[in-house]
C-alpha cells in the first residue's frame, strides 16, 4: 500500500514540477527569440545607422570649414572645393579600411568617388557600362532625399567596396551642402550587417541552449529531491497517524512516541534549568535525559563561546515571551561540536506567574554548512564578475596598446580617493568596476586615431569623444548593482558644463563620476601618449589645482593631492 501511495505521489509531483518547468522553458524561448533577440538586432542596426550618420556629419563639417575659409577670402571657391575633395577622397574607415565617402551634385553627377573615377564628372547619359544602368535612379534618390529633407537614408545596390564585379545591397546616409550644391554621403553594406547579426544570433543561441540545458537538469534534480522529501514526508505522515491512534489508546503510548521524535523536547524552570528532557538528547548531545536535569543550555556550550550566548539567553528568559531561532554551539559528550536551534513558549501559572518554558532543540549543523557553502558560491560569483570586467577592460587595451594599464592605474587612484572621502564599500566597489571599464567605448573607434603619433585634428577629436556614449551604450543593459554605465557616461563631464558628451554641470554629475574624472586626468597627464611623452606628475597636479572647484570636484582634488603628498599612492 505504501509503495502504491509513493508511486501515485511521484506521478503527481512530477507533473507539478515538470509542467511549470516546461512552461518556463517555452516562455523563455518565446521571450528571447521573439522579443529580446529582435530588439538586440534592431538596436545593432540602429547603432550602425547612427555611425554612418555621425561620420557623414563629420565630413559635412569638414566641407563647411573649407566654405568658411572661402567666405573669409583665405581661399577661392575652386581652391576650397579642390582641397575638400582631395581631403575627403583619402578618408577610409571600417575593419578593412575600405569604407569611404563620395560627393555628387544636384545635376546629378558624381564630383568625387574613390572607387569609381570612371563616373566622376560625367553626365548619366554618357555612362554606358551595363552594371551602372540604375546609376541615374540612385543619384536621383540622393537628390530627392536632400531636396525634401536636407539629409536622410537611401537604400540601393552598389558594387562591393573596391570590387566592381560584385554588387551588394547598401544603406547610405546623404546630406546636402547648399552653398556649393553638393551632396556628401557614406554607407554600410547590408551583407556585413547581416553577417554580424548572424554571429550574434549564433552566440546567443549557444548561450540559450546552455541555459535551457541547465534549467532542464535543475528541474530533473528538483523532481528527484522532491520525491525523496515526499517519500520521507509520507513515512512521517504514516507514523504520525499511528501516533494519533495510539494517543487515543493510552497515555503511555503517547509518551513513548513523543520521546522518539527527531527533536529534543524539554521543559525548563524560570532559571533556565531542565525539569524534563526527552531521550532524543542522547542522540543529539550524547548525554542521557538524567544527565541534563537541573542544568541549562549554557552548561553544554564550550567555555570559549559562553560569553557570546550568556547575555542573550538571560534576556530571553527575562522577556517571558516566546522565542524562536536561538542558535547555540554545544559540545557533545564525545567532544565534538554541534549547532542547535532552540524554540520555546512560556508556561504560566493560573495567577500569571512564570513557571518556565516548554520547547524543542533541533540540530541545524547541516543547515549552517549549507549556508556557508551558499556564501562561498556568492563570493565565487563576485570573483567571476571581477574577472569578466577585467577581460572587457583588457579587450579595450588590446585596441589601444599605448594606454595599456591606464584603466588599472585610474582604478587604483580613484578607489584610493573614494576611501579618503569616506565612501561606503558598496560605492567604492561600483567605482572600481566603472574605472576598469571607463574607456571601453574606445573599442568601437578607429585604431589609427588611438595610436596616432601626432595631435588629433578637430574632426578626429570629435570622433574620439564618442567613446563615452559608446561605452554607455555597451554597458547600459548590463544589470550591475551600481550605476556603472552612468559613471562611464559622465567621466568626461566637468562641473562648469564644459565637458562632454552632454555638458552636464555639478549637480547633474554622480559623485563617483567626479572622482573618476580627477583620477583619469591625473593619470593621463602623467603617462606617455602616442603623440607626446609624459608631462609628469607635477603637471598633472597643477592641472587639477587650477581646475579645483571649477572643472573638478574640490574634495576629490584635495584627497588626490593628499594621497600623493603622503606617498599613499604610486602613479608610476
XYZ file of C-alpha atoms in Angstrom:
572
model
C 0.000 0.000 0.000
C 2.848 2.382 0.873
C 4.521 1.681 -2.488
C 1.278 2.471 -4.339
C 0.880 5.731 -2.443
C 4.503 6.701 -3.174
C 4.102 5.811 -6.863
C 0.921 7.903 -7.119
C 2.606 10.780 -5.315
C 5.581 10.507 -7.679
C 3.375 10.962 -10.757
C 1.548 13.911 -9.211
C 4.745 15.603 -8.070
C 6.470 15.006 -11.408
C 3.633 16.731 -13.225
C 3.538 19.526 -10.650
C 7.235 20.296 -11.200
C 7.694 19.317 -14.850
C 4.756 21.323 -16.255
C 5.837 24.686 -14.767
C 9.436 23.957 -15.760
C 8.361 23.164 -19.334
C 6.200 26.291 -19.471
C 9.137 28.315 -18.142
C 11.390 26.987 -20.913
C 8.765 27.707 -23.584
C 8.228 31.207 -22.205
C 11.984 31.758 -22.147
C 12.338 30.673 -25.784
C 9.430 32.874 -26.880
C 10.720 35.862 -24.918
C 14.305 35.526 -26.076
C 13.753 34.736 -29.762
C 10.613 36.731 -30.451
C 11.194 39.789 -28.274
C 14.686 40.157 -26.869
C 16.810 38.972 -29.827
C 14.925 41.043 -32.461
C 15.373 44.085 -30.249
C 19.108 43.419 -29.975
C 19.348 43.050 -33.757
C 17.350 46.238 -34.348
C 19.465 48.084 -31.806
C 22.598 46.860 -33.595
C 21.295 48.120 -36.955
C 20.302 51.445 -35.380
C 23.817 51.873 -33.964
C 25.294 51.211 -37.406
C 22.919 53.757 -38.940
C 23.878 56.242 -36.263
C 27.549 55.594 -37.037
C 27.227 56.468 -40.764
C 25.084 59.454 -39.785
C 27.801 60.758 -37.439
C 30.579 60.089 -39.970
C 28.668 61.950 -42.694
C 28.027 64.848 -40.310
C 31.753 64.977 -39.538
C 32.699 65.130 -43.237
C 29.972 67.715 -43.835
C 31.579 69.805 -41.080
C 34.908 69.473 -42.888
C 33.337 70.869 -46.102
C 31.711 73.651 -44.095
C 35.156 74.530 -42.718
C 36.547 74.962 -46.236
C 33.492 77.022 -47.179
C 34.176 79.291 -44.202
C 37.742 79.753 -45.444
C 36.274 80.684 -48.850
C 33.965 83.259 -47.269
C 36.848 84.736 -45.277
C 38.789 85.242 -48.515
C 41.564 82.863 -47.492
C 40.709 80.526 -50.416
C 38.899 80.859 -53.716
C 35.864 78.640 -54.198
C 37.715 76.447 -56.688
C 40.670 76.050 -54.348
C 38.421 75.370 -51.350
C 36.424 72.749 -53.274
C 39.589 71.142 -54.631
C 41.084 70.824 -51.144
C 37.848 69.437 -49.714
C 37.607 66.799 -52.482
C 41.245 65.814 -52.036
C 40.839 65.524 -48.259
C 37.596 63.523 -48.353
C 38.749 61.163 -51.142
C 41.510 59.865 -48.866
C 39.289 59.201 -45.836
C 38.741 55.498 -45.043
C 37.245 53.627 -42.110
C 35.958 50.170 -41.220
C 37.822 46.962 -40.290
C 39.409 46.666 -43.752
C 39.853 50.447 -44.202
C 37.825 50.232 -47.436
C 34.685 52.114 -46.409
C 34.672 55.550 -47.986
C 32.818 58.840 -48.696
C 31.633 60.245 -52.034
C 30.361 63.597 -53.342
C 27.813 64.302 -56.056
C 25.906 67.426 -57.082
C 22.313 68.213 -57.965
C 22.918 67.846 -61.750
C 23.043 64.905 -60.940
C 26.585 63.615 -61.414
C 29.452 62.410 -59.245
C 32.047 65.006 -58.265
C 34.235 62.500 -56.388
C 34.103 58.711 -55.913
C 37.326 56.975 -54.743
C 36.486 53.585 -56.299
C 34.672 54.766 -59.435
C 36.761 57.519 -61.040
C 35.228 56.456 -64.348
C 31.866 58.038 -63.409
C 33.249 61.267 -61.906
C 32.187 64.492 -63.677
C 30.254 62.541 -66.313
C 26.640 63.060 -67.209
C 24.492 59.989 -66.634
C 23.737 59.645 -70.348
C 27.472 59.330 -71.072
C 27.933 56.297 -68.770
C 27.441 53.174 -70.893
C 28.512 50.367 -68.522
C 25.688 47.805 -68.100
C 26.255 47.447 -64.337
C 25.575 51.168 -63.947
C 22.157 51.001 -65.620
C 20.470 52.062 -62.367
C 23.041 54.760 -61.547
C 20.692 57.507 -62.652
C 17.983 56.239 -60.279
C 20.484 56.129 -57.404
C 21.625 59.712 -57.948
C 18.024 60.850 -58.335
C 17.212 59.174 -54.997
C 20.071 61.087 -53.368
C 18.779 64.360 -54.848
C 15.151 63.659 -53.835
C 16.086 62.954 -50.199
C 18.247 66.089 -49.979
C 15.641 68.237 -51.728
C 12.870 67.088 -49.365
C 14.671 66.754 -46.010
C 18.157 68.121 -46.447
C 19.575 64.718 -45.388
C 18.464 61.115 -44.975
C 18.962 57.411 -45.592
C 18.830 55.739 -49.040
C 18.973 52.015 -49.850
C 20.122 50.623 -53.210
C 22.558 48.158 -54.847
C 26.197 49.132 -55.383
C 29.500 47.449 -56.100
C 31.187 45.763 -53.106
C 33.788 48.320 -51.896
C 36.640 48.165 -54.433
C 35.332 45.008 -56.221
C 33.495 46.160 -59.393
C 32.339 42.587 -60.198
C 30.266 42.148 -57.062
C 27.009 44.010 -56.413
C 25.594 44.177 -52.894
C 22.668 45.903 -51.128
C 23.746 49.070 -49.369
C 22.211 51.623 -47.000
C 23.707 55.129 -47.131
C 23.245 58.429 -45.382
C 23.481 61.544 -47.565
C 23.405 65.232 -46.653
C 23.301 68.259 -48.874
C 25.712 71.176 -48.673
C 23.603 74.002 -50.100
C 26.280 76.700 -50.632
C 28.050 74.503 -53.230
C 25.026 72.367 -54.322
C 26.943 69.298 -53.127
C 25.696 66.064 -51.614
C 28.115 64.128 -49.408
C 27.444 60.617 -48.187
C 28.738 57.292 -46.929
C 27.081 53.924 -46.388
C 27.181 50.458 -44.988
C 26.836 47.154 -46.816
C 23.871 45.197 -45.524
C 25.712 41.907 -46.122
C 28.208 43.000 -43.437
C 25.400 43.865 -41.040
C 23.600 40.566 -41.598
C 26.847 38.637 -41.096
C 27.454 40.336 -37.740
C 23.820 39.807 -36.717
C 24.116 36.118 -37.638
C 27.218 35.810 -35.453
C 25.373 37.459 -32.571
C 22.361 35.189 -33.073
C 24.532 32.052 -33.168
C 26.329 33.058 -29.977
C 23.026 33.901 -28.330
C 21.559 30.535 -29.388
C 24.560 28.708 -27.926
C 24.178 30.531 -24.619
C 20.413 29.962 -24.597
C 20.888 26.272 -25.297
C 23.273 26.015 -22.352
C 20.824 27.864 -20.105
C 17.944 25.656 -21.171
C 20.068 22.582 -20.509
C 20.836 23.842 -17.015
C 17.154 24.582 -16.394
C 16.248 21.079 -17.530
C 18.875 19.488 -15.295
C 17.717 21.583 -12.337
C 14.125 20.551 -12.985
C 15.065 16.889 -13.017
C 17.109 17.396 -9.878
C 14.174 19.150 -8.192
C 11.831 16.297 -9.091
C 14.264 13.786 -7.660
C 14.837 15.712 -4.443
C 11.137 16.452 -4.039
C 10.338 12.771 -4.406
C 12.860 11.939 -1.731
C 11.299 14.537 0.546
C 7.768 13.368 -0.292
C 8.743 9.820 0.435
C 10.111 10.847 3.794
C 7.088 13.044 4.477
C 4.808 10.150 3.579
C 6.554 7.961 6.040
C 6.406 10.644 8.727
C 2.718 11.158 7.964
C 2.032 7.480 8.432
C 3.978 7.481 11.666
C 2.037 10.472 12.923
C -1.199 8.793 12.049
C -0.165 5.811 14.122
C 0.818 8.161 16.924
C -2.611 9.817 16.872
C -4.286 6.459 17.044
C -2.063 5.320 19.874
C -2.731 8.555 21.803
C -6.343 7.578 21.998
C -5.416 4.208 23.449
C -3.118 5.162 26.282
C -1.025 7.883 27.859
C 1.988 5.551 27.966
C 1.846 5.030 24.200
C 1.737 8.799 23.720
C 4.757 9.266 25.967
C 6.698 6.594 24.099
C 6.030 8.107 20.701
C 6.740 11.615 21.984
C 10.154 10.560 23.203
C 11.049 9.042 19.841
C 10.530 12.206 17.856
C 13.518 13.552 15.928
C 13.799 16.755 18.045
C 14.920 17.098 21.627
C 11.880 18.140 23.670
C 12.387 19.750 27.042
C 10.962 21.871 29.830
C 12.869 24.400 31.930
C 12.040 26.451 35.013
C 12.320 30.219 35.352
C 16.090 29.962 35.853
C 16.555 28.002 32.621
C 17.271 24.635 34.319
C 15.886 21.493 32.667
C 12.997 19.861 34.524
C 12.200 17.454 31.698
C 14.377 16.177 28.854
C 13.323 13.698 26.169
C 15.627 10.766 25.331
C 16.389 12.391 21.973
C 19.008 14.448 23.775
C 21.250 11.401 23.842
C 21.286 11.163 20.044
C 21.828 14.913 19.792
C 24.429 15.561 22.519
C 25.394 12.108 23.772
C 24.055 12.798 27.299
C 21.177 10.856 28.837
C 17.994 12.597 29.966
C 19.037 12.259 33.631
C 22.421 13.861 32.927
C 20.708 17.010 31.650
C 18.466 17.508 34.680
C 18.956 20.798 36.596
C 21.418 22.058 34.002
C 20.958 24.879 31.487
C 21.818 25.043 27.798
C 24.836 27.166 28.796
C 26.311 24.106 30.575
C 26.708 22.439 27.159
C 28.256 25.490 25.441
C 32.078 25.409 25.091
C 33.844 27.656 27.584
C 35.315 29.946 24.906
C 31.837 30.635 23.471
C 29.799 31.205 26.626
C 30.255 34.964 26.609
C 28.698 35.031 23.140
C 25.401 33.453 24.266
C 25.108 34.132 28.019
C 23.612 37.632 27.847
C 21.171 36.717 25.066
C 19.924 33.644 26.959
C 19.421 35.730 30.108
C 17.402 38.338 28.175
C 15.197 35.664 26.548
C 14.297 34.203 29.944
C 13.577 37.640 31.382
C 11.316 38.655 28.481
C 8.708 35.982 29.419
C 7.853 35.716 25.705
C 8.121 33.016 23.077
C 11.447 32.841 21.299
C 12.488 31.200 18.051
C 15.766 30.617 16.325
C 18.054 30.993 19.353
C 21.187 29.318 17.983
C 23.965 27.952 20.138
C 27.023 25.797 19.597
C 27.066 22.842 22.004
C 29.835 20.441 22.941
C 28.748 16.803 22.703
C 29.798 14.214 25.197
C 32.403 12.866 22.760
C 33.920 16.346 22.417
C 32.526 17.198 19.002
C 30.601 20.420 18.367
C 27.055 20.673 17.035
C 24.998 23.745 16.173
C 21.424 23.662 17.518
C 18.364 25.888 17.264
C 16.183 26.423 20.341
C 12.494 27.368 20.143
C 10.242 27.725 23.175
C 6.981 29.141 24.556
C 6.478 30.406 28.125
C 4.327 28.460 30.641
C 2.404 30.477 33.210
C 0.584 29.556 36.414
C -3.091 30.281 36.964
C -2.269 33.593 38.635
C 0.009 34.645 35.733
C 3.364 33.843 37.257
C 6.095 32.406 35.004
C 6.630 28.691 35.615
C 9.209 28.228 32.894
C 9.418 27.359 29.205
C 8.484 24.354 27.104
C 10.431 23.912 23.910
C 12.405 21.909 21.349
C 16.002 21.851 20.240
C 16.927 20.897 16.689
C 20.272 20.013 15.084
C 20.965 22.611 12.350
C 24.626 21.795 11.740
C 23.965 20.718 8.143
C 21.904 23.852 7.512
C 24.776 26.051 8.716
C 27.193 24.187 6.486
C 24.817 24.697 3.554
C 24.649 28.435 4.302
C 28.438 28.639 4.343
C 28.522 26.847 1.004
C 25.976 29.338 -0.343
C 28.148 32.229 0.835
C 31.137 30.688 -0.904
C 29.116 30.403 -4.133
C 28.173 34.071 -3.823
C 31.832 35.003 -3.369
C 32.718 32.887 -6.399
C 30.103 34.726 -8.478
C 31.600 38.034 -7.393
C 35.058 36.814 -8.378
C 33.713 35.791 -11.796
C 32.217 39.277 -12.246
C 35.621 40.762 -11.396
C 37.363 38.604 -13.990
C 34.704 39.371 -16.630
C 35.106 43.113 -16.145
C 38.886 42.826 -16.292
C 38.560 40.846 -19.544
C 36.412 43.623 -21.043
C 38.986 46.203 -19.965
C 41.775 44.087 -21.476
C 39.837 43.877 -24.758
C 39.859 47.699 -24.959
C 43.581 47.849 -24.134
C 44.280 45.428 -26.999
C 42.792 48.102 -29.285
C 44.822 50.883 -27.657
C 48.188 49.384 -26.539
C 49.721 52.812 -25.966
C 47.459 53.298 -22.935
C 47.869 49.749 -21.618
C 47.480 49.792 -17.860
C 45.745 53.198 -17.918
C 42.404 51.830 -16.694
C 44.068 49.822 -13.916
C 46.047 52.838 -12.683
C 42.962 55.043 -12.830
C 41.109 52.356 -10.836
C 43.754 52.350 -8.091
C 43.829 56.141 -7.802
C 40.019 56.582 -7.979
C 39.363 53.951 -5.289
C 42.053 55.475 -3.059
C 40.380 58.904 -3.410
C 36.977 57.359 -2.651
C 38.328 55.743 0.512
C 39.911 59.043 1.543
C 36.491 60.718 1.114
C 34.792 58.051 3.247
C 32.599 56.436 0.587
C 30.936 53.157 1.525
C 32.433 49.834 0.466
C 29.451 49.355 -1.871
C 30.102 52.680 -3.642
C 33.833 52.007 -3.875
C 33.176 48.605 -5.426
C 30.921 50.186 -8.072
C 33.571 52.853 -8.758
C 36.168 50.083 -9.082
C 34.238 48.377 -11.900
C 33.421 51.691 -13.602
C 37.104 52.714 -13.536
C 38.161 49.436 -15.130
C 35.571 49.968 -17.888
C 35.604 53.768 -18.306
C 37.328 53.652 -21.730
C 35.522 50.523 -23.039
C 33.853 52.740 -25.674
C 37.213 53.126 -27.458
C 36.816 49.544 -28.660
C 34.494 50.911 -31.378
C 36.818 53.738 -32.505
C 39.299 53.590 -35.413
C 42.584 52.209 -34.095
C 44.619 54.677 -36.169
C 43.101 57.527 -34.148
C 44.044 55.850 -30.866
C 47.661 55.299 -31.873
C 48.200 58.428 -33.984
C 51.709 59.770 -33.191
C 50.634 63.399 -33.767
C 47.907 65.592 -32.327
C 44.402 64.707 -33.480
C 42.519 67.037 -35.799
C 39.290 68.651 -34.633
C 37.218 66.109 -36.537
C 39.251 63.185 -35.232
C 38.987 64.516 -31.689
C 35.208 64.774 -32.071
C 35.097 61.111 -33.090
C 37.292 60.128 -30.125
C 34.862 61.965 -27.823
C 32.155 59.500 -28.901
C 33.750 56.819 -26.694
C 31.829 57.948 -23.596
C 28.492 57.498 -25.410
C 29.588 54.184 -26.932
C 30.758 52.933 -23.523
C 27.358 53.815 -22.048
C 25.555 52.021 -24.892
C 27.654 48.894 -24.292
C 27.095 48.834 -20.513
C 23.586 50.247 -20.018
C 21.797 46.898 -20.449
C 24.081 45.026 -18.032
C 22.339 44.682 -14.672
C 25.127 45.889 -12.363
C 24.146 46.608 -8.729
C 25.825 50.012 -9.209
C 25.304 52.818 -11.797
C 28.392 51.697 -13.745
C 27.015 52.757 -17.165
C 26.151 56.261 -15.921
C 29.572 56.710 -14.275
C 31.279 55.741 -17.564
C 28.904 58.081 -19.437
C 29.842 61.033 -17.208
C 33.585 60.569 -16.685
C 34.469 63.416 -19.096
C 31.889 65.877 -17.706
C 33.145 68.946 -15.797
C 31.450 70.891 -13.004
C 31.158 74.042 -15.149
C 29.429 72.222 -18.028
C 32.449 72.366 -20.367
C 32.819 68.579 -20.538
C 31.263 66.071 -22.907
C 29.196 64.366 -24.224
C 26.204 66.095 -22.568
C 27.701 69.240 -20.985
C 26.405 68.261 -17.543
C 27.024 70.523 -14.554
C 27.902 69.871 -10.909
C 24.556 68.685 -9.511
C 23.858 66.519 -12.564
C 27.077 64.506 -12.209
C 27.374 61.440 -9.967
C 29.918 61.673 -7.126
C 31.665 58.533 -8.409
C 31.984 60.140 -11.879
C 33.513 63.297 -10.343
C 36.120 61.166 -8.538
C 36.823 59.171 -11.712
C 37.310 62.389 -13.716
C 40.040 63.621 -11.341
C 41.814 60.240 -11.365
C 41.571 59.998 -15.171
C 43.017 63.493 -15.735
C 45.927 62.942 -13.316
C 46.846 59.569 -14.791
C 46.503 60.730 -18.420
C 48.743 63.777 -17.983
C 51.384 61.887 -16.012
C 51.569 58.991 -18.527
C 53.034 58.664 -22.010
C 50.778 59.075 -25.038
C 51.450 58.259 -28.716
C 51.627 61.958 -29.588
C 53.702 63.144 -26.562
C 55.894 61.924 -23.704
C 54.707 62.027 -20.089
C 54.233 65.569 -18.773
C 54.983 64.393 -15.251
C 53.079 64.122 -12.010
C 53.627 67.782 -11.107
C 51.978 68.933 -14.352
C 49.028 66.661 -13.603
C 48.674 68.023 -10.068
C 48.951 71.600 -11.321
C 46.072 70.935 -13.744
C 43.694 69.728 -11.043
C 44.773 72.529 -8.694
C 43.939 75.118 -11.361
C 40.573 73.469 -12.083
C 39.652 72.824 -8.434
C 36.022 73.758 -7.807
C 35.593 74.930 -11.417
C 36.082 71.871 -13.577
C 36.996 69.310 -10.938
C 35.307 68.195 -7.710
C 37.155 70.092 -4.942
C 37.060 67.340 -2.230
C 38.342 64.797 -4.789
C 41.165 67.134 -5.820
C 42.134 67.683 -2.164
C 42.057 63.949 -1.438
C 44.202 63.203 -4.519
C 46.785 65.832 -3.577
C 46.936 64.486 -0.020
C 47.381 60.880 -1.168
C 50.255 61.800 -3.460
C 51.824 64.187 -0.933
C 51.726 61.484 1.771
C 53.001 58.906 -0.782
C 49.979 56.669 -0.202
C 49.557 56.138 -3.936
C 52.178 55.481 -6.598
C 51.411 56.678 -10.145
C 54.447 55.007 -11.712
